[in-house]
Structures are given as C-alpha cells and as structure tokens.
Amino acid sequence: MSLIGSLSKHWLGVTSIAYLLTFVFWRYFILPLEISLTSENAIFASFLFLPHAVRVLSAWLLGPKSLYAMIPVGIALSLVGGVDPPQGYALLHEVLLAAFSASSAVIAFELMRFCKIDAYPKNSGTINWRTVLFAGVLASVINSLGSTWLKSGHFYPTEMMEVISRFILGDTLGLFVGMLLLMLTLRHLRSMG
C-alpha cells in the first residue's frame, strides 16, 4: 500500500498526532524562546504557531470531517496545558476557545465555498496553493478575532491590536513554515523512490 493510501485510510490518527506533535513542539520549544525574547503576550498569541498549518491542511484535505480530530485534540491540549485544571466557567471557557480555534480553518474553507471560491482539492490533481494559503490567512483572521474576543478578559484593551496582530502573524507564519516543511518532506520522499 502506498504512503498516501495508508495516510488516507488512517486520517483521524494521522491528523490527531500531527496536531498534537506540532502543539507540543510549539509549547515546549518555540513558546519559551519567544517569551524570553519578547513580551508575556506570547502566551496569548505566538509569532510562529505551527498547529495552524495542521488545522488548515487537514481542513483542506478532509473538509469538515477534520473537526473529528481537531476539536477533541484541541480541547485535550488546552485542558492539559495549564498548571491547574480549569473548573466551572473557566472549563467552559477553555472548551469554547479550543473548539473555536480548531474550527477556524473549516469555517474559512466553507465560507470561501459559500462565496463560490472552492479551495478544496480537485480530482484533476492540480493544486492552487495560493488559494490554500489565502484560506489559511482567512482562517487566521477568523481565529484571531474570535479568540481575542474570548480571551479579552486576560489582557488590557490597549493590548488588543497587538494580540490580534500576533494571532494573524503567528498563524500565517506557522502555515507558511508548515507548508514549506511538508513540501520539502514530500519532495525528499519522492526522490527516494
């Protein structure tokens, strides 16, 4: 069985593991470095958020069914990532935030399809990467506005534009780096035979 065939057969596990691994890499390597170099607002929105690439690419390949992987993993990561487990309203807040962030890419692709811009893969085999990148930026804008609104009690109103800008920049850079790494990996695998 080919690599692509195997991946498509096990899409739920592959998507969940990719989301988990990119989040762990971001949380334990990128985030501490960013906090040491910039301000504490990196906790709210990072300059390089690699999990956004997984959200966008899985939404592109799988459509809305990618939410079966993204939402549970996103919720689990948000609940495990903190020092104290949230309870009551804080728990509901974390679940809503994780579910919204995980859904942002699917919302963007479906909004584009509603506007007659179908960015999903075609049977023709041609891929319009600019459309995928545009969907990722749109997903980032959706994510930044919704997440900033949901997190607005955690920072001063004067910092809101900084946080929104960080979301958009971090998600977009994360998508670009993720797509570049995927392209290089696939090119390497093809050259191996």
PDB file of C-alpha atoms in Angstrom:
ATOM      1  CA  MET A   1       0.000   0.000   0.000  1.00  0.00           C
ATOM      2  CA  SER A   2       1.358   3.444  -0.867  1.00  0.00           C
ATOM      3  CA  LEU A   3       2.153   6.087   1.729  1.00  0.00           C
ATOM      4  CA  ILE A   4      -0.695   8.314   0.527  1.00  0.00           C
ATOM      5  CA  GLY A   5      -3.146   5.402   0.586  1.00  0.00           C
ATOM      6  CA  SER A   6      -2.101   4.492   4.093  1.00  0.00           C
ATOM      7  CA  LEU A   7      -2.400   8.086   5.303  1.00  0.00           C
ATOM      8  CA  SER A   8      -5.841   8.499   3.767  1.00  0.00           C
ATOM      9  CA  LYS A   9      -7.016   5.287   5.420  1.00  0.00           C
ATOM     10  CA  HIS A  10      -5.872   6.458   8.859  1.00  0.00           C
ATOM     11  CA  TRP A  11      -6.683  10.164   8.517  1.00  0.00           C
ATOM     12  CA  LEU A  12      -8.083  10.559  12.031  1.00  0.00           C
ATOM     13  CA  GLY A  13      -4.965   9.225  13.739  1.00  0.00           C
ATOM     14  CA  VAL A  14      -2.538  10.996  11.408  1.00  0.00           C
ATOM     15  CA  THR A  15      -4.321  14.337  11.820  1.00  0.00           C
ATOM     16  CA  SER A  16      -4.598  13.983  15.596  1.00  0.00           C
ATOM     17  CA  ILE A  17      -0.944  13.017  16.011  1.00  0.00           C
ATOM     18  CA  ALA A  18       0.254  15.806  13.701  1.00  0.00           C
ATOM     19  CA  TYR A  19      -1.803  18.375  15.633  1.00  0.00           C
ATOM     20  CA  LEU A  20      -0.547  17.009  18.951  1.00  0.00           C
ATOM     21  CA  LEU A  21       3.122  16.927  17.892  1.00  0.00           C
ATOM     22  CA  THR A  22       3.128  20.427  16.409  1.00  0.00           C
ATOM     23  CA  PHE A  23       1.408  21.770  19.527  1.00  0.00           C
ATOM     24  CA  VAL A  24       3.912  20.084  21.860  1.00  0.00           C
ATOM     25  CA  PHE A  25       6.810  21.383  19.744  1.00  0.00           C
ATOM     26  CA  TRP A  26       5.335  24.897  19.875  1.00  0.00           C
ATOM     27  CA  ARG A  27       4.592  24.737  23.616  1.00  0.00           C
ATOM     28  CA  TYR A  28       7.958  23.403  24.792  1.00  0.00           C
ATOM     29  CA  PHE A  29      10.400  24.836  22.234  1.00  0.00           C
ATOM     30  CA  ILE A  30       9.021  27.843  20.361  1.00  0.00           C
ATOM     31  CA  LEU A  31       6.947  29.451  23.137  1.00  0.00           C
ATOM     32  CA  PRO A  32       9.694  29.559  25.826  1.00  0.00           C
ATOM     33  CA  LEU A  33      12.114  31.042  23.308  1.00  0.00           C
ATOM     34  CA  GLU A  34       9.563  33.619  22.224  1.00  0.00           C
ATOM     35  CA  ILE A  35       8.689  34.596  25.806  1.00  0.00           C
ATOM     36  CA  SER A  36      12.370  35.085  26.624  1.00  0.00           C
ATOM     37  CA  LEU A  37      12.836  37.312  23.558  1.00  0.00           C
ATOM     38  CA  THR A  38       9.560  39.266  23.589  1.00  0.00           C
ATOM     39  CA  SER A  39       6.734  40.051  25.985  1.00  0.00           C
ATOM     40  CA  GLU A  40       4.451  37.829  28.005  1.00  0.00           C
ATOM     41  CA  ASN A  41       1.710  38.311  25.385  1.00  0.00           C
ATOM     42  CA  ALA A  42       3.266  35.355  23.557  1.00  0.00           C
ATOM     43  CA  ILE A  43       1.149  33.212  25.892  1.00  0.00           C
ATOM     44  CA  PHE A  44      -1.980  34.586  24.178  1.00  0.00           C
ATOM     45  CA  ALA A  45      -0.695  34.610  20.591  1.00  0.00           C
ATOM     46  CA  SER A  46       2.627  33.389  19.243  1.00  0.00           C
ATOM     47  CA  PHE A  47       4.717  34.661  16.328  1.00  0.00           C
ATOM     48  CA  LEU A  48       5.074  31.103  14.958  1.00  0.00           C
ATOM     49  CA  PHE A  49       2.133  28.799  15.656  1.00  0.00           C
ATOM     50  CA  LEU A  50       2.755  25.568  13.719  1.00  0.00           C
ATOM     51  CA  PRO A  51      -0.519  23.813  14.709  1.00  0.00           C
ATOM     52  CA  HIS A  52      -2.342  26.281  12.445  1.00  0.00           C
ATOM     53  CA  ALA A  53      -0.677  24.572   9.472  1.00  0.00           C
ATOM     54  CA  VAL A  54      -2.145  21.244  10.574  1.00  0.00           C
ATOM     55  CA  ARG A  55      -5.586  22.817  11.042  1.00  0.00           C
ATOM     56  CA  VAL A  56      -5.522  24.385   7.577  1.00  0.00           C
ATOM     57  CA  LEU A  57      -4.038  21.450   5.675  1.00  0.00           C
ATOM     58  CA  SER A  58      -6.362  18.941   7.339  1.00  0.00           C
ATOM     59  CA  ALA A  59      -9.390  21.182   6.678  1.00  0.00           C
ATOM     60  CA  TRP A  60      -8.256  21.479   3.059  1.00  0.00           C
ATOM     61  CA  LEU A  61      -7.768  17.732   2.581  1.00  0.00           C
ATOM     62  CA  LEU A  62     -10.606  16.401   4.724  1.00  0.00           C
ATOM     63  CA  GLY A  63     -13.128  19.226   4.850  1.00  0.00           C
ATOM     64  CA  PRO A  64     -15.447  19.451   7.859  1.00  0.00           C
ATOM     65  CA  LYS A  65     -14.679  15.873   8.895  1.00  0.00           C
ATOM     66  CA  SER A  66     -11.245  17.138  10.047  1.00  0.00           C
ATOM     67  CA  LEU A  67     -13.104  18.536  13.060  1.00  0.00           C
ATOM     68  CA  TYR A  68     -13.414  14.968  14.400  1.00  0.00           C
ATOM     69  CA  ALA A  69      -9.666  15.119  15.019  1.00  0.00           C
ATOM     70  CA  MET A  70      -9.075  18.831  15.632  1.00  0.00           C
ATOM     71  CA  ILE A  71     -11.697  19.590  18.276  1.00  0.00           C
ATOM     72  CA  PRO A  72     -11.024  16.697  20.712  1.00  0.00           C
ATOM     73  CA  VAL A  73      -7.242  17.129  20.480  1.00  0.00           C
ATOM     74  CA  GLY A  74      -7.557  20.916  20.793  1.00  0.00           C
ATOM     75  CA  ILE A  75      -9.745  20.602  23.888  1.00  0.00           C
ATOM     76  CA  ALA A  76      -7.472  17.980  25.459  1.00  0.00           C
ATOM     77  CA  LEU A  77      -4.379  20.104  24.857  1.00  0.00           C
ATOM     78  CA  SER A  78      -5.970  23.216  26.315  1.00  0.00           C
ATOM     79  CA  LEU A  79      -7.064  21.339  29.435  1.00  0.00           C
ATOM     80  CA  VAL A  80      -3.733  19.574  29.972  1.00  0.00           C
ATOM     81  CA  GLY A  81      -1.577  22.579  29.051  1.00  0.00           C
ATOM     82  CA  GLY A  82      -2.337  24.646  32.142  1.00  0.00           C
ATOM     83  CA  VAL A  83      -0.948  24.409  35.665  1.00  0.00           C
ATOM     84  CA  ASP A  84      -4.311  23.860  37.387  1.00  0.00           C
ATOM     85  CA  PRO A  85      -7.183  22.088  35.659  1.00  0.00           C
ATOM     86  CA  PRO A  86      -9.942  24.630  34.963  1.00  0.00           C
ATOM     87  CA  GLN A  87     -13.292  24.227  36.668  1.00  0.00           C
ATOM     88  CA  GLY A  88     -16.725  25.763  36.254  1.00  0.00           C
ATOM     89  CA  TYR A  89     -16.823  28.773  33.959  1.00  0.00           C
ATOM     90  CA  ALA A  90     -13.070  28.535  33.280  1.00  0.00           C
ATOM     91  CA  LEU A  91     -13.557  24.984  31.986  1.00  0.00           C
ATOM     92  CA  LEU A  92     -16.390  26.051  29.672  1.00  0.00           C
ATOM     93  CA  HIS A  93     -14.270  28.990  28.501  1.00  0.00           C
ATOM     94  CA  GLU A  94     -11.301  26.730  27.654  1.00  0.00           C
ATOM     95  CA  VAL A  95     -13.531  24.251  25.809  1.00  0.00           C
ATOM     96  CA  LEU A  96     -15.175  27.027  23.759  1.00  0.00           C
ATOM     97  CA  LEU A  97     -11.819  28.607  22.954  1.00  0.00           C
ATOM     98  CA  ALA A  98     -10.256  25.312  21.866  1.00  0.00           C
ATOM     99  CA  ALA A  99     -13.287  24.293  19.798  1.00  0.00           C
ATOM    100  CA  PHE A 100     -13.447  27.679  18.085  1.00  0.00           C
ATOM    101  CA  SER A 101      -9.726  27.740  17.274  1.00  0.00           C
ATOM    102  CA  ALA A 102      -9.825  24.173  15.974  1.00  0.00           C
ATOM    103  CA  SER A 103     -12.820  25.053  13.779  1.00  0.00           C
ATOM    104  CA  SER A 104     -11.419  28.263  12.284  1.00  0.00           C
ATOM    105  CA  ALA A 105      -9.881  26.605   9.210  1.00  0.00           C
ATOM    106  CA  VAL A 106     -13.044  24.667   8.353  1.00  0.00           C
ATOM    107  CA  ILE A 107     -15.074  27.865   8.795  1.00  0.00           C
ATOM    108  CA  ALA A 108     -12.718  29.652   6.372  1.00  0.00           C
ATOM    109  CA  PHE A 109     -12.884  26.928   3.706  1.00  0.00           C
ATOM    110  CA  GLU A 110     -16.672  26.678   3.988  1.00  0.00           C
ATOM    111  CA  LEU A 111     -17.028  30.477   3.842  1.00  0.00           C
ATOM    112  CA  MET A 112     -14.893  30.506   0.693  1.00  0.00           C
ATOM    113  CA  ARG A 113     -17.002  27.724  -0.821  1.00  0.00           C
ATOM    114  CA  PHE A 114     -20.155  29.689   0.044  1.00  0.00           C
ATOM    115  CA  CYS A 115     -18.614  32.635  -1.860  1.00  0.00           C
ATOM    116  CA  LYS A 116     -18.021  30.331  -4.870  1.00  0.00           C
ATOM    117  CA  ILE A 117     -14.263  30.001  -4.233  1.00  0.00           C
ATOM    118  CA  ASP A 118     -13.767  26.268  -3.902  1.00  0.00           C
ATOM    119  CA  ALA A 119     -10.313  25.716  -2.425  1.00  0.00           C
ATOM    120  CA  TYR A 120     -10.786  22.029  -1.668  1.00  0.00           C
ATOM    121  CA  PRO A 121      -8.650  19.517  -3.634  1.00  0.00           C
ATOM    122  CA  LYS A 122      -9.872  18.617  -7.095  1.00  0.00           C
ATOM    123  CA  ASN A 123      -9.759  15.274  -8.883  1.00  0.00           C
ATOM    124  CA  SER A 124      -7.700  16.889 -11.643  1.00  0.00           C
ATOM    125  CA  GLY A 125      -4.594  16.670  -9.467  1.00  0.00           C
ATOM    126  CA  THR A 126      -3.732  20.356  -9.762  1.00  0.00           C
ATOM    127  CA  ILE A 127      -3.349  22.264  -6.538  1.00  0.00           C
ATOM    128  CA  ASN A 128      -3.771  26.004  -6.244  1.00  0.00           C
ATOM    129  CA  TRP A 129      -1.503  26.672  -3.258  1.00  0.00           C
ATOM    130  CA  ARG A 130      -2.325  30.397  -3.287  1.00  0.00           C
ATOM    131  CA  THR A 131      -5.968  29.566  -2.611  1.00  0.00           C
ATOM    132  CA  VAL A 132      -4.965  27.234   0.234  1.00  0.00           C
ATOM    133  CA  LEU A 133      -2.698  29.941   1.663  1.00  0.00           C
ATOM    134  CA  PHE A 134      -5.497  32.503   1.320  1.00  0.00           C
ATOM    135  CA  ALA A 135      -7.855  30.159   3.173  1.00  0.00           C
ATOM    136  CA  GLY A 136      -5.220  29.812   5.897  1.00  0.00           C
ATOM    137  CA  VAL A 137      -4.909  33.583   6.253  1.00  0.00           C
ATOM    138  CA  LEU A 138      -8.701  33.898   6.345  1.00  0.00           C
ATOM    139  CA  ALA A 139      -8.791  31.164   8.997  1.00  0.00           C
ATOM    140  CA  SER A 140      -6.188  33.120  10.934  1.00  0.00           C
ATOM    141  CA  VAL A 141      -8.288  36.289  10.812  1.00  0.00           C
ATOM    142  CA  ILE A 142     -11.359  34.345  11.956  1.00  0.00           C
ATOM    143  CA  ASN A 143      -9.329  32.676  14.710  1.00  0.00           C
ATOM    144  CA  SER A 144      -7.706  35.933  15.829  1.00  0.00           C
ATOM    145  CA  LEU A 145     -10.953  37.870  16.093  1.00  0.00           C
ATOM    146  CA  GLY A 146     -12.879  35.099  17.857  1.00  0.00           C
ATOM    147  CA  SER A 147     -10.065  34.027  20.161  1.00  0.00           C
ATOM    148  CA  THR A 148      -9.171  37.607  21.089  1.00  0.00           C
ATOM    149  CA  TRP A 149     -12.787  38.243  21.952  1.00  0.00           C
ATOM    150  CA  LEU A 150     -12.929  35.046  24.045  1.00  0.00           C
ATOM    151  CA  LYS A 151      -9.625  35.910  25.787  1.00  0.00           C
ATOM    152  CA  SER A 152     -10.365  39.620  26.179  1.00  0.00           C
ATOM    153  CA  GLY A 153     -10.580  39.363  29.962  1.00  0.00           C
ATOM    154  CA  HIS A 154      -6.954  38.210  30.177  1.00  0.00           C
ATOM    155  CA  PHE A 155      -5.252  41.361  28.889  1.00  0.00           C
ATOM    156  CA  TYR A 156      -5.755  45.115  28.751  1.00  0.00           C
ATOM    157  CA  PRO A 157      -7.921  46.599  25.982  1.00  0.00           C
ATOM    158  CA  THR A 158      -4.900  48.624  24.840  1.00  0.00           C
ATOM    159  CA  GLU A 159      -3.131  45.348  24.021  1.00  0.00           C
ATOM    160  CA  MET A 160      -5.959  44.002  21.858  1.00  0.00           C
ATOM    161  CA  MET A 161      -4.493  45.083  18.492  1.00  0.00           C
ATOM    162  CA  GLU A 162      -1.122  43.596  19.450  1.00  0.00           C
ATOM    163  CA  VAL A 163      -2.750  40.267  20.291  1.00  0.00           C
ATOM    164  CA  ILE A 164      -4.833  40.241  17.080  1.00  0.00           C
ATOM    165  CA  SER A 165      -1.718  41.067  15.044  1.00  0.00           C
ATOM    166  CA  ARG A 166       0.240  38.306  16.790  1.00  0.00           C
ATOM    167  CA  PHE A 167      -2.520  35.796  16.046  1.00  0.00           C
ATOM    168  CA  ILE A 168      -2.602  36.655  12.361  1.00  0.00           C
ATOM    169  CA  LEU A 169       1.181  36.787  12.025  1.00  0.00           C
ATOM    170  CA  GLY A 170       1.782  33.629  14.075  1.00  0.00           C
ATOM    171  CA  ASP A 171      -0.879  31.568  12.349  1.00  0.00           C
ATOM    172  CA  THR A 172       0.202  32.730   8.895  1.00  0.00           C
ATOM    173  CA  LEU A 173       3.912  32.143   9.558  1.00  0.00           C
ATOM    174  CA  GLY A 174       3.074  28.775  11.100  1.00  0.00           C
ATOM    175  CA  LEU A 175       1.080  27.853   7.997  1.00  0.00           C
ATOM    176  CA  PHE A 176       3.845  29.009   5.662  1.00  0.00           C
ATOM    177  CA  VAL A 177       6.562  27.112   7.563  1.00  0.00           C
ATOM    178  CA  GLY A 178       4.322  24.029   7.829  1.00  0.00           C
ATOM    179  CA  MET A 179       3.570  24.059   4.098  1.00  0.00           C
ATOM    180  CA  LEU A 180       7.263  24.542   3.301  1.00  0.00           C
ATOM    181  CA  LEU A 181       8.268  21.630   5.553  1.00  0.00           C
ATOM    182  CA  LEU A 182       5.570  19.423   4.040  1.00  0.00           C
ATOM    183  CA  MET A 183       6.669  20.326   0.515  1.00  0.00           C
ATOM    184  CA  LEU A 184      10.329  19.569   1.300  1.00  0.00           C
ATOM    185  CA  THR A 185       9.409  16.293   3.014  1.00  0.00           C
ATOM    186  CA  LEU A 186       7.248  15.136   0.103  1.00  0.00           C
ATOM    187  CA  ARG A 187       9.941  16.131  -2.392  1.00  0.00           C
ATOM    188  CA  HIS A 188      12.508  14.129  -0.408  1.00  0.00           C
ATOM    189  CA  LEU A 189      10.200  11.089  -0.227  1.00  0.00           C
ATOM    190  CA  ARG A 190       9.587  11.254  -3.993  1.00  0.00           C
ATOM    191  CA  SER A 191      13.315  11.432  -4.714  1.00  0.00           C
ATOM    192  CA  MET A 192      13.873   8.295  -2.615  1.00  0.00           C
ATOM    193  CA  GLY A 193      11.630   6.347  -4.936  1.00  0.00           C
TER     194      GLY A 193
END
